[in-house]
mmCIF file of C-alpha atoms in Angstrom:
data_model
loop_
_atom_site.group_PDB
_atom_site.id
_atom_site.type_symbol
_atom_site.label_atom_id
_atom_site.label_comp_id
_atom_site.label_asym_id
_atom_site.label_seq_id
_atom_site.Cartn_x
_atom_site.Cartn_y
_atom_site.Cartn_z
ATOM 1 C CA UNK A 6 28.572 36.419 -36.515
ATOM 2 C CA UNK A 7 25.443 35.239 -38.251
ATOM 3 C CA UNK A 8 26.478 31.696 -37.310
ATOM 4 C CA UNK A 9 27.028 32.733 -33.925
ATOM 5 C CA UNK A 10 23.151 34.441 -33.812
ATOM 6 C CA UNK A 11 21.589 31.062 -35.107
ATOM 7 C CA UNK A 12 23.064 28.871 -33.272
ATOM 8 C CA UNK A 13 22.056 31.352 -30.203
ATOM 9 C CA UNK A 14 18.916 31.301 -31.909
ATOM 10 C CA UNK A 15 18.829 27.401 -32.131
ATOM 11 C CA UNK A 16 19.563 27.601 -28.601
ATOM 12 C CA UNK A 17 16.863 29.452 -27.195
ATOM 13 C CA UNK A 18 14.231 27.771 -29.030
ATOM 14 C CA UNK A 19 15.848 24.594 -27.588
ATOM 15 C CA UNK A 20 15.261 25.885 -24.604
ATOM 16 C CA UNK A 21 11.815 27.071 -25.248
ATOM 17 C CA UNK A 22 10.853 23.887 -26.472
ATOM 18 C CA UNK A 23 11.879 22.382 -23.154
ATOM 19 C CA UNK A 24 9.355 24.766 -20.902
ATOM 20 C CA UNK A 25 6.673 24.072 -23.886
ATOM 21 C CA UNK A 26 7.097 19.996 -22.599
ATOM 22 C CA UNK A 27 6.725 21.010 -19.315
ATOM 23 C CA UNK A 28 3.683 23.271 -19.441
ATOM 24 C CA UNK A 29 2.261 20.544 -21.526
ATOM 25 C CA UNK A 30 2.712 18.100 -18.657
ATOM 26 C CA UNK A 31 1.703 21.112 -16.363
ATOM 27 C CA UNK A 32 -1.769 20.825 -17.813
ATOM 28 C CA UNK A 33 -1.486 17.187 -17.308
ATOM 29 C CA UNK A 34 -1.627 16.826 -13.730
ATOM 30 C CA UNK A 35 -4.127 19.598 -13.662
ATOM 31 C CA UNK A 36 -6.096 17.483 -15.736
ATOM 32 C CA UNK A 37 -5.977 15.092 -12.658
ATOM 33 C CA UNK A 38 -4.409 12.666 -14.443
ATOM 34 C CA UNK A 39 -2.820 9.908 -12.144
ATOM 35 C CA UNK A 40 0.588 10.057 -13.026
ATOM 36 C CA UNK A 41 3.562 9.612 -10.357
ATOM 37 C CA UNK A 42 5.274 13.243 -10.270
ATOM 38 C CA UNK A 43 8.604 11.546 -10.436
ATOM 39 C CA UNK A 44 7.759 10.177 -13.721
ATOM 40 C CA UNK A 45 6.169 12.896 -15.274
ATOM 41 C CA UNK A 46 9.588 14.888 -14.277
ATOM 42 C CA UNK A 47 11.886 11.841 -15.807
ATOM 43 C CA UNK A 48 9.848 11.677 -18.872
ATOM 44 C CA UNK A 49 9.719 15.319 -19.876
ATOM 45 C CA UNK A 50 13.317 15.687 -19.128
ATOM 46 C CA UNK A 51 13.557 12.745 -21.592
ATOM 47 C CA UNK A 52 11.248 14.270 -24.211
ATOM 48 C CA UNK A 53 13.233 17.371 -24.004
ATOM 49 C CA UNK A 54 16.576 15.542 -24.789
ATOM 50 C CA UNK A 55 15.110 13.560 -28.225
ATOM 51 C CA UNK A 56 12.983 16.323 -29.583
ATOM 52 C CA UNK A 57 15.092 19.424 -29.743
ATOM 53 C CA UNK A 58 18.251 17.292 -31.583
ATOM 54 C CA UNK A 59 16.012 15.516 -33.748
ATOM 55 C CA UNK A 60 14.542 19.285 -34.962
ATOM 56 C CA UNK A 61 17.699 21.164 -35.406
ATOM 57 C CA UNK A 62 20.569 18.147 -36.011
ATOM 58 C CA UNK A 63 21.320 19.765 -38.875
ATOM 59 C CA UNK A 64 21.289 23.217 -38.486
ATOM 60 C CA UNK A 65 22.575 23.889 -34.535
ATOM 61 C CA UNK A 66 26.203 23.408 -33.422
ATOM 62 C CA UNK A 67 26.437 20.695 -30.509
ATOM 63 C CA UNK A 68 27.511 22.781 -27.932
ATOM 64 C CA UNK A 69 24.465 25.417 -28.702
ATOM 65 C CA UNK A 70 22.367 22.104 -28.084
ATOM 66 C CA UNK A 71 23.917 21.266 -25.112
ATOM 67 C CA UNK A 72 23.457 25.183 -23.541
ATOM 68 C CA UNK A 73 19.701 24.807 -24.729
ATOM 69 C CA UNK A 74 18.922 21.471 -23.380
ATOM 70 C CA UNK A 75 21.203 22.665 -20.025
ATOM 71 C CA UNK A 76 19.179 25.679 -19.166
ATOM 72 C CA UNK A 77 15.773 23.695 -20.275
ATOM 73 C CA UNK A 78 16.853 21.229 -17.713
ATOM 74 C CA UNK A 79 17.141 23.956 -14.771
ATOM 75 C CA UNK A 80 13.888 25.094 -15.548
ATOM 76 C CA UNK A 81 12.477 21.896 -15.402
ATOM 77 C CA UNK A 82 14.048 21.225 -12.350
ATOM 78 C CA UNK A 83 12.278 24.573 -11.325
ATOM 79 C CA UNK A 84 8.718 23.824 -12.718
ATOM 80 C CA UNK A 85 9.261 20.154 -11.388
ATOM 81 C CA UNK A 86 9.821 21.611 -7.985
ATOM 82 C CA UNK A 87 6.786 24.008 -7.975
ATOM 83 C CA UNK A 88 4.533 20.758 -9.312
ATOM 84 C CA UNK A 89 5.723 18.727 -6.506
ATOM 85 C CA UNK A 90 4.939 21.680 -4.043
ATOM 86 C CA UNK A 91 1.298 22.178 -5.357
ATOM 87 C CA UNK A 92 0.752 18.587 -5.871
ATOM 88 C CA UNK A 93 1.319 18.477 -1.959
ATOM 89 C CA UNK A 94 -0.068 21.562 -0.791
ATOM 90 C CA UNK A 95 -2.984 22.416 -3.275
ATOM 91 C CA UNK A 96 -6.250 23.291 -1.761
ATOM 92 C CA UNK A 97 -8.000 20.966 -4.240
ATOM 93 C CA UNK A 98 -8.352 17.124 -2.834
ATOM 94 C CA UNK A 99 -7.059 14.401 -5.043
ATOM 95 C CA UNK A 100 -9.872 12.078 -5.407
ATOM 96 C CA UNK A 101 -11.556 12.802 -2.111
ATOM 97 C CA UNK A 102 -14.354 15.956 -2.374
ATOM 98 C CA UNK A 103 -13.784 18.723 0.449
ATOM 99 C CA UNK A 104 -17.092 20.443 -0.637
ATOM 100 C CA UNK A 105 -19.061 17.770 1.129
ATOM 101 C CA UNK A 106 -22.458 19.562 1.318
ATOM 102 C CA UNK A 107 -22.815 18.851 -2.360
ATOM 103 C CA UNK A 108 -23.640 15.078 -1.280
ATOM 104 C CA UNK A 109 -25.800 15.306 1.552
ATOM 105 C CA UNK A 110 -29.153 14.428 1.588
ATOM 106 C CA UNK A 111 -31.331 17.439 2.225
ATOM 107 C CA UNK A 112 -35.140 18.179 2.633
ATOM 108 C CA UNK A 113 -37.373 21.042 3.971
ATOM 109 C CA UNK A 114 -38.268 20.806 7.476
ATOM 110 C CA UNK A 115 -41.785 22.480 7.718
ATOM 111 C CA UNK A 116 -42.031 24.639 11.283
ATOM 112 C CA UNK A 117 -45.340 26.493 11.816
ATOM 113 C CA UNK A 118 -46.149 27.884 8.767
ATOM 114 C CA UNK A 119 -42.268 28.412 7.363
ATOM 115 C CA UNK A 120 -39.858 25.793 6.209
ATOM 116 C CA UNK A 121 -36.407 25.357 6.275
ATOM 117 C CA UNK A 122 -33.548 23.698 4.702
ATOM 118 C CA UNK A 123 -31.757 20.942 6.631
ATOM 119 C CA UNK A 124 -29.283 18.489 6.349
ATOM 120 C CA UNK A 125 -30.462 14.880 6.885
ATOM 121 C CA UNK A 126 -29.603 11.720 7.983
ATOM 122 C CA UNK A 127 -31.539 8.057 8.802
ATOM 123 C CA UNK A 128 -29.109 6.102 11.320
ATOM 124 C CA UNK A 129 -30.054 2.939 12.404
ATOM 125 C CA UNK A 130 -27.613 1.165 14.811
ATOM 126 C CA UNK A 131 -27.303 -1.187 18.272
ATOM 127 C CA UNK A 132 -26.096 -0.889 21.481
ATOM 128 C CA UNK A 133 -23.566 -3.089 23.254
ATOM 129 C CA UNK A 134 -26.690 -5.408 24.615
ATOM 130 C CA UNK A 135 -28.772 -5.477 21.231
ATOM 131 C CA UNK A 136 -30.767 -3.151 21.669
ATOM 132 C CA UNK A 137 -31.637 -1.609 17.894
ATOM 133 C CA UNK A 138 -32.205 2.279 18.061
ATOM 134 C CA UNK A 139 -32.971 4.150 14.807
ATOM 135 C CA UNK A 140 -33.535 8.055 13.801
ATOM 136 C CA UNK A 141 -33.341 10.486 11.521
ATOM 137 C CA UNK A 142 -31.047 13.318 12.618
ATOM 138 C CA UNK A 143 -31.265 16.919 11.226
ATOM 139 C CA UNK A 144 -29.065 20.341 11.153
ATOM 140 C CA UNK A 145 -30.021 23.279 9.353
ATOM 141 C CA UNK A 146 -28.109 24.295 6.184
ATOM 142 C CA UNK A 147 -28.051 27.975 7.908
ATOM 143 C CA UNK A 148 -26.570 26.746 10.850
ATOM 144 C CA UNK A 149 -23.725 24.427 8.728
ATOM 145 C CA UNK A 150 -22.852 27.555 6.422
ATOM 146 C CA UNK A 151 -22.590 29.925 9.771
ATOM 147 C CA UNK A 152 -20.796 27.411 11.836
ATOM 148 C CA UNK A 153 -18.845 25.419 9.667
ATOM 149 C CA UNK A 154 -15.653 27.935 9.985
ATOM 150 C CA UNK A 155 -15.736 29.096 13.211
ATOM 151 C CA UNK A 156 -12.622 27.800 14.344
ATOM 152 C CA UNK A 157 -10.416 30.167 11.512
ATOM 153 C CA UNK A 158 -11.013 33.246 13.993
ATOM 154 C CA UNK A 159 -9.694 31.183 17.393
ATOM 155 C CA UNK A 160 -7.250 32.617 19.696
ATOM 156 C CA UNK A 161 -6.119 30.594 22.758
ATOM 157 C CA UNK A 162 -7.021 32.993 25.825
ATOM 158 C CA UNK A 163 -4.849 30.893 28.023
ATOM 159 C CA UNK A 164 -7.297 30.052 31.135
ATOM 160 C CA UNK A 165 -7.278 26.545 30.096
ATOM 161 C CA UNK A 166 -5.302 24.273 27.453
ATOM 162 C CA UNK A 167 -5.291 25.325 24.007
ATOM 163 C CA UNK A 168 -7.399 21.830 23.366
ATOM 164 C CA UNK A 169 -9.716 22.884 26.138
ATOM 165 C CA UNK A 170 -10.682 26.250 25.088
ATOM 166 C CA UNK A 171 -11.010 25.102 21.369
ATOM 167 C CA UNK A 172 -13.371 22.641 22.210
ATOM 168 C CA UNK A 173 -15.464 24.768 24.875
ATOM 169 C CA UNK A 174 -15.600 27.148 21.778
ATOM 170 C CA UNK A 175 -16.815 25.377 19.371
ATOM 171 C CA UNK A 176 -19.065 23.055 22.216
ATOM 172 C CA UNK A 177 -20.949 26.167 22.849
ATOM 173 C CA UNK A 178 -21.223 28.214 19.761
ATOM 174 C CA UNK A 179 -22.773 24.887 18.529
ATOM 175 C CA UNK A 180 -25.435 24.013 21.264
ATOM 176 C CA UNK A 181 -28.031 25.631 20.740
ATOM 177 C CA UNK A 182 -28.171 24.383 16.971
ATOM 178 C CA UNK A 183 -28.266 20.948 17.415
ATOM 179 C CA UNK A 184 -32.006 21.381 18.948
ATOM 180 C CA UNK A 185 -33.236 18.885 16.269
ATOM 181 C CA UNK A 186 -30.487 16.527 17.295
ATOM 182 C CA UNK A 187 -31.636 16.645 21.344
ATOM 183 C CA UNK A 188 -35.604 16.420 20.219
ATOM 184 C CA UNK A 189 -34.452 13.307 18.296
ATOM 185 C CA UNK A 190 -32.588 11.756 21.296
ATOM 186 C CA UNK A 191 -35.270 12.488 23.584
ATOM 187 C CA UNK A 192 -37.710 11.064 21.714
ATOM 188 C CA UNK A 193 -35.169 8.045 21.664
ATOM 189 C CA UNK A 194 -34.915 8.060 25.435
ATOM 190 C CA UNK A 195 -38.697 8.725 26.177
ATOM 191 C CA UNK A 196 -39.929 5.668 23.807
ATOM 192 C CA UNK A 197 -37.165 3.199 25.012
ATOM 193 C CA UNK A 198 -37.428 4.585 28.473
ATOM 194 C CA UNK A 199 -33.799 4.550 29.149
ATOM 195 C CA UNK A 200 -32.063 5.316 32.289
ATOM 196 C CA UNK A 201 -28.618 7.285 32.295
ATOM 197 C CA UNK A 202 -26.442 4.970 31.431
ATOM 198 C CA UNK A 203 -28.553 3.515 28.779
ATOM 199 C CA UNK A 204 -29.113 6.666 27.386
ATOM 200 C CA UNK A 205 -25.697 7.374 27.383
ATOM 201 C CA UNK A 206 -24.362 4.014 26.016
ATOM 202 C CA UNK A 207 -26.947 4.772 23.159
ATOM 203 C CA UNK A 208 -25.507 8.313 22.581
ATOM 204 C CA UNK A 209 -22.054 6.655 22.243
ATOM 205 C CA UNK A 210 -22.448 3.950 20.344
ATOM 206 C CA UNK A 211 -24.495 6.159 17.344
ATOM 207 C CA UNK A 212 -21.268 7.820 17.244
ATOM 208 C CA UNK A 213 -18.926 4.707 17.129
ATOM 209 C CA UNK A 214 -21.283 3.192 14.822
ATOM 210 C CA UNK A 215 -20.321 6.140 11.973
ATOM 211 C CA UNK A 216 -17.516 5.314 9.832
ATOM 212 C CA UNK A 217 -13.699 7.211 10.505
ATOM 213 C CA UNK A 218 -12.767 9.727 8.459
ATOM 214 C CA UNK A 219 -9.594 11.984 8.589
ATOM 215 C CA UNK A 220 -10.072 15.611 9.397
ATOM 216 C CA UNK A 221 -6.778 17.596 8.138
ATOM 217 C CA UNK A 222 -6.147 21.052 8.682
ATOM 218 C CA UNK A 223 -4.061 21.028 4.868
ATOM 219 C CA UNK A 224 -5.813 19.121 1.976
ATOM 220 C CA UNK A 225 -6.676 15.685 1.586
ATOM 221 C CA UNK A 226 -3.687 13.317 -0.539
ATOM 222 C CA UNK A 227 -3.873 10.008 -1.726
ATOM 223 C CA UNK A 228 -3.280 7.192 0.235
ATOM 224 C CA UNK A 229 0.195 6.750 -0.764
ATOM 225 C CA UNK A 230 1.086 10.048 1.469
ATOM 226 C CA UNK A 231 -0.101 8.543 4.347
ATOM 227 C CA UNK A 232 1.136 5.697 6.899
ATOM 228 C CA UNK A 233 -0.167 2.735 6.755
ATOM 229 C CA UNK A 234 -3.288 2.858 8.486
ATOM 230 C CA UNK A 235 -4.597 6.044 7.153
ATOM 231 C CA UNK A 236 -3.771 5.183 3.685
ATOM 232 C CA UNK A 237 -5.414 1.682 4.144
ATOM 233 C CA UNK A 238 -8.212 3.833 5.447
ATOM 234 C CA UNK A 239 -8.701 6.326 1.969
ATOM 235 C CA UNK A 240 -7.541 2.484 -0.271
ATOM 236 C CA UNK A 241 -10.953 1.261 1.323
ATOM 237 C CA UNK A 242 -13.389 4.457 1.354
ATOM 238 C CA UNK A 243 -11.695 7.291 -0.807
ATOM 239 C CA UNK A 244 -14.004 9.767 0.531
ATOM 240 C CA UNK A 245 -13.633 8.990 4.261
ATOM 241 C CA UNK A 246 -11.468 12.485 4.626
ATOM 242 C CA UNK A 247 -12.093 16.047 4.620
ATOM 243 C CA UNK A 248 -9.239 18.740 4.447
ATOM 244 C CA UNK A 249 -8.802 22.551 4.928
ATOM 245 C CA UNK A 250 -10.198 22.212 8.539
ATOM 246 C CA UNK A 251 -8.548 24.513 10.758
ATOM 247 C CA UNK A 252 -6.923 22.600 13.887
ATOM 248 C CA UNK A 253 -8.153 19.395 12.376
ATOM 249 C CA UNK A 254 -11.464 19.558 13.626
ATOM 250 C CA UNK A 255 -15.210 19.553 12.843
ATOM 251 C CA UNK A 256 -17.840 21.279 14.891
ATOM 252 C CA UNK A 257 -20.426 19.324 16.033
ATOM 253 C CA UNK A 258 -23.307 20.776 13.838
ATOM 254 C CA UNK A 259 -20.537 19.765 10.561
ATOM 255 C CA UNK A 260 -20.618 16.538 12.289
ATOM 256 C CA UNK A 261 -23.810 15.878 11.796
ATOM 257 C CA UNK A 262 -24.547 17.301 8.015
ATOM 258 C CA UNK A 263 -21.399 15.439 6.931
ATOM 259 C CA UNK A 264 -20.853 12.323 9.138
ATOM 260 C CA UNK A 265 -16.728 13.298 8.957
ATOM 261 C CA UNK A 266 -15.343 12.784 11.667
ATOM 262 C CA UNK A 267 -11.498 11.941 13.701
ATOM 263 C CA UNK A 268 -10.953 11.345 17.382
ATOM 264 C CA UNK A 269 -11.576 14.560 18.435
ATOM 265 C CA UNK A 270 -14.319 15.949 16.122
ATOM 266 C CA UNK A 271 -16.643 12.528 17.608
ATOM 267 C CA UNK A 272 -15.636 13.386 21.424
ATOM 268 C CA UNK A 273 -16.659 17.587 21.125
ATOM 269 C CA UNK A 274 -19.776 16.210 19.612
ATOM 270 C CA UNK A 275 -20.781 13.842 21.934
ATOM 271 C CA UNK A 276 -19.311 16.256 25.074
ATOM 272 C CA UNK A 277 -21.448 18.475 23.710
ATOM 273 C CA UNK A 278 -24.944 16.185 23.529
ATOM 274 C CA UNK A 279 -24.510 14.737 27.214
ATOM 275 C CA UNK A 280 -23.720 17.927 28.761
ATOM 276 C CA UNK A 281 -26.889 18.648 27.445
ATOM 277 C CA UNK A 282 -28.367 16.239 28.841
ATOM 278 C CA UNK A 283 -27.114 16.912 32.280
ATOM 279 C CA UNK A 284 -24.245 14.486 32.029
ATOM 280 C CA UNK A 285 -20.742 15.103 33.714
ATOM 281 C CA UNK A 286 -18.760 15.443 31.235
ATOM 282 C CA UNK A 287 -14.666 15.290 30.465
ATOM 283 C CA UNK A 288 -12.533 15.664 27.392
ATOM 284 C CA UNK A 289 -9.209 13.622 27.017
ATOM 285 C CA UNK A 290 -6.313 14.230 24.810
ATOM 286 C CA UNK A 291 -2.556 12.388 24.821
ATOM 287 C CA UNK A 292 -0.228 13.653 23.133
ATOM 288 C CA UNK A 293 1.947 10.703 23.122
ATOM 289 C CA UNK A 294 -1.331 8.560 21.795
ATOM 290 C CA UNK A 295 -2.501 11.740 19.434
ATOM 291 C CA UNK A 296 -5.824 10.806 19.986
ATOM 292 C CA UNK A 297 -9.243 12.475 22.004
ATOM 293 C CA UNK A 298 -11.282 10.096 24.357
ATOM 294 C CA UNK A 299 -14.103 10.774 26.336
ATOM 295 C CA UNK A 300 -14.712 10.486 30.334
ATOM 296 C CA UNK A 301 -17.597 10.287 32.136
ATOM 297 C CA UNK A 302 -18.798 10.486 35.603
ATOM 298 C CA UNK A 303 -20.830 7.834 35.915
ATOM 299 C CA UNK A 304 -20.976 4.704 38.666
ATOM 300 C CA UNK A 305 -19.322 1.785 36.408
ATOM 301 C CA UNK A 306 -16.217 0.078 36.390
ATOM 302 C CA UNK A 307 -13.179 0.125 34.255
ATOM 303 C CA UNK A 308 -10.373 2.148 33.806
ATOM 304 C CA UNK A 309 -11.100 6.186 35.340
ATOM 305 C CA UNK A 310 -8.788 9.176 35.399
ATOM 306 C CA UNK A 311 -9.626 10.822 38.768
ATOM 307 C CA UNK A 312 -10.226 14.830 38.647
ATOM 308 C CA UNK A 313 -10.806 17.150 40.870
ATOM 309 C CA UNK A 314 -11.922 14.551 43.270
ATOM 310 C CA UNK A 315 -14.061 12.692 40.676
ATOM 311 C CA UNK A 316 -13.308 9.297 38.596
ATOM 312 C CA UNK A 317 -14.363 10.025 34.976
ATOM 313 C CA UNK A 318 -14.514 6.507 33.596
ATOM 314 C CA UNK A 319 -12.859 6.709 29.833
ATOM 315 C CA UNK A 320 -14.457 5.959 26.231
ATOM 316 C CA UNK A 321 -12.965 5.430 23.211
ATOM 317 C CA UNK A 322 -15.460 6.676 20.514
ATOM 318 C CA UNK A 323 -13.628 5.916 17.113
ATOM 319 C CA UNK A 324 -14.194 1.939 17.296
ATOM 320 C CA UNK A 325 -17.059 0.174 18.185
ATOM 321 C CA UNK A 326 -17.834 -2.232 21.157
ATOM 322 C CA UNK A 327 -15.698 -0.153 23.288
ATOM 323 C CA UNK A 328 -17.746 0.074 26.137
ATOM 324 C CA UNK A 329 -17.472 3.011 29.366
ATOM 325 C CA UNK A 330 -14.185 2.192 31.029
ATOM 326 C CA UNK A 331 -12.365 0.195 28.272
ATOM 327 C CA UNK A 332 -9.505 1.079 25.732
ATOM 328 C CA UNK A 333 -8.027 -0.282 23.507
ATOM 329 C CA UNK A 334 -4.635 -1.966 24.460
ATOM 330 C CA UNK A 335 -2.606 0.317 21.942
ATOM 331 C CA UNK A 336 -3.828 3.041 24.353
ATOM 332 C CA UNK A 337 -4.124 1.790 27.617
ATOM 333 C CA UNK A 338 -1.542 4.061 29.704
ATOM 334 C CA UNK A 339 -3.569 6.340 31.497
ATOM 335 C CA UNK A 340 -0.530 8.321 32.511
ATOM 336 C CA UNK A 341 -0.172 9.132 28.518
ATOM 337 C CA UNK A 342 -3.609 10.937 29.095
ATOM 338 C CA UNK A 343 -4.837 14.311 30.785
ATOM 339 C CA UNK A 344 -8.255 15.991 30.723
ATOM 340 C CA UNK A 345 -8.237 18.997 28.775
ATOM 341 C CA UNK A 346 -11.957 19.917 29.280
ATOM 342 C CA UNK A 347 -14.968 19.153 31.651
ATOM 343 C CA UNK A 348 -18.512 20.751 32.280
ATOM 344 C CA UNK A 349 -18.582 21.135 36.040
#
């Protein structure tokens, strides 16, 4: 009987010893240590196996080792699998910072006798002629922090697509707090003395001109999660991605305070500056492409989805040089797109 309680004994600290190696490899990856979970997994089942025999050879019957090790193993298997799921699923980017507004450049904007905390950026960038535009464009930290998660209390109301009333949403919860923004394009427009499609070429292209960055409604992985474009995309510029963004987009006033933005998050934004402007003004998604264009109403040439009577002439905005009325040839079917959203 005594034998029998040891070696039961033996056996549960067998066991033991096995969760101790994997809570010790627990704190590893929380450490942020870059180790592959599949190797972490093979090497602590390995560990397990050496160190408990090499501890209690002597003392432990084999088959109390072999019930140890066995039920170590199924909750390694267990821990393993919880690992994997967090590695995956945590809210805490790998490598890439979601808590972007740490990094931004900021300043106090003096108005009247107050002053007030804004987000700032110097962009200097050309047209499709040459032309070299340059300004500094400003949102207020107020306006960031009250906007930034809008989109977690959406419901579709159904009087349009879902992709259509999300953007109106967010289009014109964010207008009136991109006031800097406008002053800054109209002092663009009034200095260069641009007509409408100038202006609006120079709208675009500021936008094309900002780097592409992934906007995930889960967290942001490492590259190796990704296909091949993406991950070639996070290889290159680690932070070009921001996660935990509901529907996988940025209002326009996050936009601008964090330059992060997808398909989508650069057409809302620059929907939402030319319908200020007066500008007529479509949204287009494809589902089949999943990507966002714009369209505009404008006399050009090029390819034009015709709506309600009118020929909005299409724009990608993620690449530069793409000019009002071109795609690019990966995206060329126009019957892969539909408007989801205009202002008139």
């Amino acid at each position: 009987m005594a034998e029998q309680n040891n070696n039961l004994g033996y056996g549960c600290l067998s066991f033991c010893i096995s969760v101790i190696v994997a809570a010790v490899f627990t704190a590893i990856i929380y450490a942020n240590i870059k180790y592959n979970i599949l190797l972490i997994f093979i090497g602590t089942l390995f560990i397990a196996n050496r160190v408990t025999p090499l501890l209690f050879r002597k003392t432990a019957s084999t088959s109390t080792f072999k019930t140890g090790k066995t039920a170590g193993f199924i909750i390694l298997g267990i821990i393993s699998a919880g690992l994997f799921y967090l590695y995956n699923n945590t809210s805490k980017d790998r490598n890439i910072i979601d808590t972007v507004e740490n990094t931004i450049d900021t300043r106090f904007l003096k108005t009247g006798t107050d002053s007030v905390k804004v987000f700032t950026h110097n962009r200097t960038w050309r047209d499709y002629y040459g032309a070299s535009y340059s300004s500094e464009f400003m949102v207020r930290e107020q306006d960031y922090h009250r906007l930034k998660n809008q989109t977690d209390n959406f419901k579709y109301t159904g009087q349009a697509t879902f992709w259509g009333d999300l953007y109106a949403l967010v289009s014109t919860n964010d207008d009136s707090s991109l006031d800097l923004v406008y002053n800054a394009f109209e002092s663009l427009k009034t200095s260069e003395n641009l007509n409408a499609k100038q202006f609006a070429d120079m709208v675009v292209t500021m936008v094309q001109d900002m780097p592409y960055a992934l906007v995930l409604e889960g967290a942001c992985l490492a590259p190796e999660f990704y296909e091949e474009d993406f991950a070639e995309l996070l290889r290159e510029c680690p932070s070009c991605c921001i996660g935990n963004k509901r529907f996988g987009l940025q209002n326009p006033v996050s936009y601008l305070a964090n330059l992060k933005g997808d398909c989508d998050t650069r057409t809302v934004l620059i929907y939402t500056i030319l319908s200020h402007f007066g500008y007529d003004i479509a949204i287009l998604n494809s589902d089949y492409y999943m990507h966002s264009i714009l369209g505009i109403n404008l006399p050009t040439s090029g390819q034009y989805k015709t709506y309600r009577g009118k020929k909005y002439y299409v724009w990608e905005t993620t690449s530069q040089n793409f000019t009002m009325g071109t795609l690019p040839q990966n995206f060329k079917d126009l019957n892969k797109w539909y408007i989801v959203l205009t202002n008139n």
